[in-house]
């Protein structure tokens, strides 16, 4: 179903990209090997999209100054159109922190991978893991089948590792750079002992390194391990080696291979059997350096009959150059375990003319390996110039449950190709998909979903609901559901709808004394309520703030 078919042309950037010599080889995927489940970024070629001829473009990541691309006042003349006035809001997290940093030279090579591994003090097996992934990446071809249209990425113009310079003999968080602590205070993520959140453990990642992990000792008393992935590789090598790449193999897709080669930091969480995590765990990702990409890796392991709720947030400065964010998230659930993963994604989306913003290409997947296990994804997507991700669940065990609740909001020139994959393997497995897409300005919002029922998945059940809302006359929304059912006992349901907010609806509210801001907020709040109700309470105020920022007016 397509509400608009026009394609977005990115801003022109001079000079052709540097390409890898092996980039033209065929991109192998899990559809051609292994389980054949189509788990990576790739889907079956069920539809061919016409692509217009475009000039050779590339992302540049050269830092010429450290000033945000937009003045503090932002905005611009929006004329008399109430919807356009309604949508033009500043990105309040776009500030730049003046922090002295150390960075490795730009460019992607074996030396880059070896430098990252050496800086992290990793064992030999981890270096081999990275180098194998780099070779796999160089043999793959960048996928171009999505609805997203963007400049080809010049991987040699990106810095793959940057971290704040540390003071010698750093014995406590209080000895860290005060500007660094002030940055997270300003973001609403206090790290100081006297200010930190009492019921949420936070791993704060700044550019390529973890700055601090709060409440680590309190969690350890319950047997819960929560630390950065770099620390886990050094302190719990056997545990990491057992699970790293088990759910998302290095060769799963193009960007997963890149991440496996150059990932720098992220979070590691291990919940032992029969344990409920005593508090929420959370990671906050912040990009600060203009010329650096971010490539975090998150690994969460829930043993038998355990439970954990994980929260994730992210922001970046308002630079006028695109930056690449390519992450991998792996969730593993043993018998009777449950993981609830919640995200508020608020990377910088670029200005109202389409300049700057983050390219957010992420692979997120969970494996319900044991019987009666459950994985739930809840996400609110409001940032990034380009978003390309499909949080997925492989329901391998019997009586397993996978859930996906999502709101994806795009405005101006944003593009989002998002959705989910539910792969039913075990008997009596169940999945539920609730996706809400909101498109405003000249943006494009695409839902792409895969529901697959394997032959052995008797009595599998799925319900999918994909709703799109258009604001104004120039936005577009597309829905591409893909369904494979190989067992006659399965029941799969899918429904979709498209609605629009226009002048007539706003006029209706205005006649009853409700202004434009509150009217649109009320309509959007009701439209998204099914998803917002699934978010943890810790995200309630942040979601309100995000919707206030993006759509000016309280939600709910």
XYZ file of C-alpha atoms in Angstrom:
556
model
C 0.000 0.000 0.000
C 1.568 3.296 -1.029
C 0.314 6.726 -0.064
C 3.067 8.359 -2.122
C 5.613 7.011 -4.570
C 7.912 9.997 -5.112
C 11.553 9.522 -4.105
C 13.733 11.888 -2.135
C 16.944 13.182 -3.679
C 19.733 13.794 -1.141
C 21.770 17.003 -1.146
C 24.586 16.922 -3.678
C 28.071 16.287 -2.328
C 31.051 16.435 -4.642
C 33.607 13.734 -5.525
C 33.062 9.979 -6.049
C 33.422 7.493 -3.180
C 36.422 5.251 -2.567
C 35.196 1.735 -3.185
C 36.559 -1.594 -1.996
C 37.910 -3.800 -4.824
C 35.711 -6.750 -3.857
C 32.510 -4.732 -3.394
C 30.940 -6.119 -6.579
C 30.630 -9.664 -5.337
C 27.185 -11.035 -4.670
C 25.902 -10.361 -1.183
C 25.242 -13.720 0.427
C 22.557 -13.856 3.089
C 20.875 -16.357 5.354
C 18.317 -16.855 2.603
C 21.021 -18.710 0.668
C 22.583 -20.601 3.530
C 21.923 -21.848 7.068
C 18.291 -21.743 8.129
C 17.246 -19.618 5.172
C 15.272 -17.306 7.418
C 16.160 -13.942 5.917
C 17.241 -12.550 9.295
C 19.546 -9.748 8.269
C 18.877 -6.444 6.565
C 17.965 -8.344 3.389
C 14.525 -9.575 2.403
C 13.365 -11.883 -0.339
C 13.235 -10.033 -3.671
C 9.460 -9.914 -3.670
C 9.381 -6.480 -5.238
C 11.728 -4.557 -7.503
C 11.754 -0.796 -7.019
C 12.586 1.483 -9.929
C 15.590 3.659 -9.162
C 16.248 6.937 -10.963
C 19.742 7.631 -12.246
C 21.706 9.717 -9.741
C 25.138 11.311 -9.720
C 27.907 9.673 -7.704
C 27.644 10.959 -4.147
C 29.221 10.233 -0.826
C 29.094 11.108 2.843
C 31.835 13.403 4.029
C 32.956 13.303 7.622
C 35.570 16.066 7.697
C 35.493 18.311 10.734
C 36.083 21.955 9.861
C 34.714 23.488 13.039
C 32.882 22.429 16.164
C 29.838 24.635 15.789
C 26.335 23.256 15.304
C 24.976 23.693 11.798
C 21.922 25.668 12.912
C 21.717 28.843 14.982
C 20.115 28.556 18.420
C 16.973 30.321 17.198
C 16.478 27.868 14.311
C 13.160 27.777 12.543
C 12.670 30.100 9.616
C 9.626 31.608 8.049
C 6.939 28.967 7.936
C 4.333 31.265 6.425
C 0.705 31.032 7.349
C 0.409 27.247 7.085
C -0.429 26.064 10.647
C 0.855 22.561 10.012
C 4.244 23.843 8.847
C 4.476 26.198 11.815
C 3.540 23.259 13.971
C 6.386 21.062 12.659
C 9.304 23.517 12.696
C 10.928 22.902 16.059
C 14.525 23.090 17.225
C 16.518 20.012 18.208
C 17.489 20.882 21.768
C 20.091 18.089 22.103
C 22.129 19.477 19.200
C 24.765 21.209 21.341
C 28.469 20.338 21.083
C 30.605 19.594 24.151
C 34.099 21.115 24.050
C 36.015 18.027 25.146
C 39.548 17.172 24.114
C 39.554 13.776 22.438
C 41.900 11.175 21.000
C 41.090 9.746 17.572
C 42.731 7.224 15.291
C 43.357 8.194 11.633
C 40.381 8.051 9.303
C 39.945 5.112 6.959
C 38.987 1.424 7.066
C 41.705 -1.217 6.794
C 43.234 -4.108 8.692
C 45.388 -1.574 10.545
C 42.211 0.205 11.690
C 40.838 -3.031 13.140
C 44.120 -3.900 14.826
C 44.341 -0.399 16.335
C 40.844 -0.638 17.840
C 41.550 -4.087 19.277
C 44.857 -2.918 20.760
C 43.302 0.202 22.301
C 40.684 -2.010 23.951
C 43.293 -4.472 25.235
C 41.486 -7.408 23.670
C 42.609 -11.070 23.583
C 43.780 -12.734 20.383
C 40.467 -14.513 19.722
C 38.665 -11.168 19.625
C 41.128 -9.777 17.094
C 40.570 -12.827 14.888
C 36.806 -12.287 15.183
C 37.230 -8.711 13.964
C 39.587 -9.533 11.095
C 37.328 -12.324 9.835
C 34.420 -9.868 9.901
C 36.440 -7.273 7.958
C 37.218 -9.809 5.241
C 33.537 -10.702 5.068
C 32.577 -7.029 4.826
C 34.979 -6.410 1.939
C 33.428 -9.335 0.058
C 29.870 -8.011 0.358
C 28.026 -5.448 -1.684
C 26.151 -2.565 -0.084
C 22.390 -3.253 -0.265
C 20.348 -0.679 -2.167
C 16.880 -2.229 -2.235
C 15.225 -0.125 0.486
C 12.955 2.858 -0.065
C 15.687 5.053 1.426
C 17.627 7.178 -1.037
C 20.970 8.486 0.153
C 24.497 9.208 -0.981
C 26.821 6.181 -1.234
C 28.964 6.063 1.872
C 32.692 6.710 1.619
C 33.972 4.407 4.358
C 37.489 5.790 3.999
C 36.406 9.265 5.118
C 35.161 8.087 8.522
C 37.070 7.913 11.804
C 36.221 4.608 13.502
C 37.455 5.336 17.007
C 37.409 8.467 19.162
C 37.371 8.842 22.920
C 37.732 11.697 25.419
C 41.283 12.042 26.714
C 41.479 10.594 30.186
C 43.274 12.009 33.174
C 46.051 9.811 34.584
C 45.148 7.558 37.527
C 41.404 7.937 37.165
C 40.134 6.277 40.340
C 36.559 7.542 40.433
C 33.936 9.141 38.244
C 34.412 12.438 40.063
C 37.898 12.671 38.501
C 36.461 12.642 34.978
C 36.367 15.755 32.813
C 33.738 18.069 34.378
C 32.563 19.042 30.899
C 31.856 15.377 30.181
C 29.755 15.005 33.334
C 27.989 18.272 32.543
C 27.112 16.942 29.086
C 25.185 13.993 30.510
C 23.576 16.187 33.162
C 22.339 18.420 30.353
C 20.986 15.358 28.544
C 19.067 14.341 31.659
C 21.372 11.383 32.424
C 23.126 12.320 35.697
C 26.195 10.185 36.428
C 27.334 11.740 39.720
C 26.734 9.518 42.726
C 24.455 12.000 44.476
C 22.317 12.614 41.375
C 22.111 9.277 39.592
C 18.764 7.599 39.112
C 17.933 5.266 41.979
C 16.081 2.578 40.033
C 17.955 2.626 36.710
C 21.512 1.426 36.078
C 23.061 3.458 33.230
C 25.957 2.697 30.906
C 26.926 6.034 29.314
C 28.693 5.692 25.946
C 30.394 8.800 24.511
C 31.595 8.475 20.901
C 33.565 5.196 20.942
C 33.925 4.452 24.624
C 31.904 3.798 27.768
C 32.352 6.613 30.282
C 30.671 5.092 33.305
C 28.347 2.288 34.404
C 26.243 3.101 37.452
C 24.928 0.676 40.097
C 27.244 -2.066 38.885
C 28.016 -3.284 42.414
C 24.359 -3.340 43.463
C 23.489 -5.508 40.472
C 26.448 -7.793 41.106
C 25.068 -8.580 44.564
C 22.132 -10.247 42.798
C 24.408 -12.022 40.345
C 23.613 -9.637 37.472
C 26.564 -8.592 35.321
C 26.177 -5.161 33.729
C 29.139 -3.407 32.172
C 30.485 -2.157 28.866
C 31.148 -4.763 26.197
C 34.854 -3.846 26.303
C 35.059 -4.647 29.995
C 33.100 -7.859 29.479
C 35.550 -9.073 26.813
C 38.422 -8.590 29.267
C 36.698 -9.742 32.477
C 34.273 -12.419 31.222
C 35.923 -13.690 28.017
C 34.421 -17.201 28.121
C 30.899 -15.857 28.503
C 31.272 -13.293 25.726
C 32.962 -15.742 23.389
C 30.095 -18.196 23.854
C 27.365 -15.742 22.847
C 28.964 -13.022 20.682
C 27.766 -13.475 17.115
C 25.442 -16.329 18.059
C 22.263 -14.371 17.246
C 23.733 -11.970 14.659
C 26.696 -13.649 12.910
C 29.405 -11.360 11.512
C 28.407 -12.226 7.952
C 24.675 -11.790 8.511
C 24.483 -8.620 6.436
C 26.610 -5.781 5.148
C 26.425 -3.468 8.161
C 26.559 -6.299 10.697
C 29.876 -7.315 9.145
C 31.146 -3.736 9.404
C 30.083 -3.502 13.037
C 31.697 -6.853 13.894
C 34.989 -5.561 12.522
C 35.105 -2.102 14.129
C 32.675 -2.031 17.074
C 34.162 -0.079 19.941
C 31.772 -0.122 22.878
C 28.243 -0.816 23.982
C 26.636 -2.720 26.833
C 26.848 -6.272 28.127
C 24.249 -7.699 30.484
C 24.027 -11.224 31.899
C 21.074 -12.335 34.041
C 21.654 -15.691 35.797
C 18.926 -18.314 36.060
C 15.962 -17.716 38.368
C 16.878 -14.040 38.742
C 14.813 -10.921 38.191
C 16.982 -7.868 37.638
C 16.449 -5.617 40.708
C 16.395 -2.477 38.545
C 16.046 -1.335 34.961
C 19.266 -1.327 32.971
C 19.938 1.379 30.428
C 22.462 2.619 27.893
C 22.671 6.191 26.631
C 24.625 6.708 23.412
C 26.014 10.145 22.600
C 27.933 11.122 19.460
C 30.011 14.293 19.924
C 32.934 14.290 17.483
C 31.932 15.541 14.052
C 34.144 13.201 12.017
C 33.503 9.982 13.949
C 30.995 7.222 13.274
C 29.553 5.186 16.120
C 29.518 1.395 16.040
C 28.299 0.039 19.338
C 27.595 -3.585 20.190
C 25.021 -4.659 22.773
C 24.732 -8.215 24.081
C 22.042 -9.251 26.586
C 21.796 -12.805 27.908
C 18.867 -14.020 30.021
C 19.331 -17.490 31.478
C 16.505 -19.832 32.508
C 13.488 -18.161 34.160
C 15.181 -14.757 34.410
C 13.855 -11.293 33.549
C 15.362 -7.953 32.595
C 14.064 -4.668 31.215
C 16.524 -2.688 29.118
C 16.180 0.988 28.132
C 18.102 2.743 25.356
C 18.428 6.401 24.383
C 20.626 8.365 21.977
C 21.365 11.899 20.741
C 23.942 13.752 18.627
C 24.980 17.350 17.817
C 23.371 19.290 14.971
C 26.186 19.041 12.432
C 25.625 19.844 8.764
C 27.543 16.725 7.666
C 26.113 13.213 7.744
C 27.502 10.698 10.209
C 27.163 6.917 10.192
C 25.757 4.915 13.091
C 25.851 1.136 12.499
C 25.060 -0.908 15.606
C 24.336 -4.552 16.387
C 22.095 -5.713 19.240
C 21.874 -9.397 20.216
C 19.341 -10.746 22.712
C 19.411 -14.348 23.942
C 16.560 -15.897 25.949
C 16.824 -19.320 27.564
C 13.876 -21.395 28.795
C 11.215 -19.333 30.580
C 13.271 -16.117 30.342
C 11.987 -12.701 29.282
C 13.713 -9.608 27.878
C 11.894 -6.321 27.418
C 13.874 -3.941 25.204
C 12.712 -0.319 24.933
C 14.233 2.397 22.755
C 13.672 6.108 22.300
C 15.768 6.875 19.214
C 16.427 10.586 18.866
C 19.540 11.006 16.742
C 19.860 14.339 14.932
C 17.655 14.196 11.834
C 19.140 17.083 9.844
C 17.694 20.528 9.283
C 14.482 21.433 7.468
C 16.357 21.514 4.142
C 17.731 17.996 4.528
C 21.291 18.985 5.464
C 23.176 16.862 7.997
C 21.801 14.180 10.261
C 22.696 10.640 11.285
C 22.513 7.627 8.963
C 21.179 4.986 11.359
C 21.714 1.459 9.950
C 21.143 -1.054 12.741
C 20.730 -4.822 13.091
C 18.700 -5.850 16.156
C 17.635 -9.427 16.760
C 16.519 -11.643 19.604
C 16.543 -15.428 19.870
C 13.919 -17.190 21.999
C 16.013 -20.318 22.249
C 14.232 -21.997 25.158
C 10.610 -23.010 25.575
C 8.231 -20.384 27.022
C 10.698 -17.549 26.541
C 9.628 -14.045 25.478
C 11.202 -11.019 23.810
C 9.426 -7.687 23.454
C 10.665 -4.698 21.415
C 9.136 -1.285 22.094
C 10.530 1.691 20.229
C 9.860 5.326 19.434
C 11.781 6.512 16.355
C 11.915 10.287 15.911
C 15.483 11.029 14.790
C 18.039 10.220 12.072
C 18.153 11.557 8.545
C 17.981 7.929 7.375
C 16.715 5.047 9.525
C 17.109 1.446 8.377
C 16.387 -1.252 10.974
C 14.152 -4.237 11.677
C 14.177 -5.447 15.310
C 13.391 -9.147 14.963
C 12.655 -12.275 16.979
C 13.426 -15.900 16.103
C 10.858 -17.992 18.008
C 12.837 -21.206 18.149
C 11.427 -22.747 21.337
C 7.918 -24.045 21.881
C 5.302 -21.678 23.374
C 7.556 -18.697 22.782
C 6.360 -15.098 22.366
C 7.684 -12.229 20.263
C 6.270 -8.691 20.372
C 7.020 -5.506 18.451
C 5.492 -2.115 19.289
C 6.755 0.841 17.284
C 6.123 4.505 16.543
C 8.203 5.951 13.703
C 7.849 9.703 13.210
C 9.465 11.485 10.268
C 9.360 15.133 9.213
C 11.120 17.531 6.840
C 13.332 15.320 4.600
C 13.691 12.332 6.924
C 13.469 8.806 5.520
C 12.692 5.685 7.535
C 12.614 2.105 6.275
C 11.747 0.177 9.410
C 9.703 -2.761 10.600
C 10.239 -6.177 12.127
C 10.658 -9.872 11.414
C 8.970 -12.647 13.346
C 10.335 -16.106 12.504
C 8.177 -18.932 13.917
C 10.099 -22.188 14.377
C 8.733 -23.699 17.606
C 5.268 -25.106 18.194
C 2.543 -22.829 19.593
C 4.739 -19.771 19.084
C 2.999 -16.400 19.058
C 3.908 -12.967 17.766
C 2.273 -9.564 17.770
C 3.224 -6.523 15.673
C 1.828 -3.027 16.276
C 3.453 -0.425 14.037
C 2.503 3.266 13.840
C 4.108 5.458 11.201
C 3.675 9.245 11.143
C 4.915 11.197 8.122
C 5.080 14.995 7.922
C 6.749 17.588 5.742
C 8.414 15.966 2.712
C 9.459 12.836 4.584
C 9.009 9.187 3.637
C 8.053 6.512 6.166
C 8.096 2.840 5.193
C 7.022 -0.214 7.182
C 8.591 -3.446 5.922
C 7.685 -6.628 7.785
C 8.383 -10.332 7.483
C 6.264 -12.979 9.212
C 7.567 -16.455 8.500
C 6.086 -19.726 9.777
C 8.383 -22.721 9.369
C 6.970 -26.192 8.547
C 7.497 -27.481 12.091
C 5.830 -24.453 13.742
C 2.465 -26.051 14.474
C -0.328 -23.784 15.736
C 1.753 -20.642 15.271
C -0.151 -17.388 15.686
C 0.581 -13.871 14.449
C -1.324 -10.602 14.475
C 0.036 -7.545 12.664
C -1.386 -4.033 12.610
C 0.379 -1.400 10.512
C -1.154 2.075 10.582
C 0.130 5.170 8.813
C -0.744 8.820 9.422
C 0.060 11.623 6.990
C 0.387 15.248 8.093
C 0.108 17.693 5.215
C 0.071 17.099 1.463
C 3.712 16.262 0.654
C 4.578 13.352 2.996
C 4.548 9.697 1.943
C 3.932 6.367 3.673
C 4.382 2.831 2.361
C 3.654 -0.590 3.841
C 5.326 -3.760 2.547
C 4.124 -6.806 4.498
C 5.751 -10.093 3.524
C 4.166 -13.294 4.808
C 5.432 -16.868 4.430
C 3.300 -19.653 5.929
C 4.585 -23.209 5.546
C 2.316 -24.915 8.095
C -1.461 -25.176 7.480
C -2.266 -25.021 11.202
C -0.889 -21.491 11.508
C -3.084 -18.409 11.787
C -1.676 -15.139 10.502
C -3.626 -11.880 10.499
C -2.599 -8.557 8.999
C -4.423 -5.268 8.844
C -3.304 -1.835 7.697
C -4.716 1.663 7.422
C -3.714 5.116 6.266
C -5.197 8.361 7.606
C -4.398 12.020 7.192
C -4.395 15.157 9.315
C -5.402 18.120 7.192
C -6.875 21.570 7.450
C -10.427 20.229 7.836
C -9.599 18.240 10.980
C -7.703 21.166 12.480
C -10.584 23.488 11.645
C -12.972 21.102 13.417
C -10.903 21.318 16.624
C -10.476 25.077 16.294
C -14.229 25.587 16.167
C -14.385 23.952 19.592
C -11.762 26.214 21.107
C -8.798 23.852 20.712
C -5.717 25.352 19.078
C -3.667 23.675 16.348
C -0.905 22.431 18.635
C -3.193 20.700 21.083
C -5.364 19.353 18.276
C -2.494 17.616 16.470
C -1.059 16.401 19.777
C -4.422 14.893 20.707
C -4.761 13.103 17.368
C -1.211 11.783 17.472
C -1.477 10.819 21.122
C -4.530 8.687 20.418
C -2.948 7.217 17.291
C 0.179 6.112 19.215
C -1.400 5.161 22.527
C -1.077 1.395 21.945
C 2.700 1.783 21.745
C 3.216 4.467 24.399
C 1.366 2.318 26.922
C 4.046 -0.372 26.484
C 6.973 1.919 27.297
C 8.473 1.774 30.800
C 7.530 4.590 33.154
C 11.142 5.784 33.081
C 10.583 6.828 29.467
C 7.238 8.567 29.996
C 8.660 12.063 30.472
C 11.219 11.573 27.697
C 8.550 10.498 25.214
C 6.484 13.541 26.133
C 9.526 15.760 25.645
C 10.283 14.166 22.287
C 6.758 14.575 21.018
C 6.703 18.145 22.326
C 9.881 18.817 20.382
C 8.803 17.150 17.172
C 5.115 17.997 17.139
C 4.834 20.832 19.647
C 2.158 19.986 22.190
C 1.808 17.398 24.937
C 0.993 13.814 24.052
C -1.966 12.332 25.873
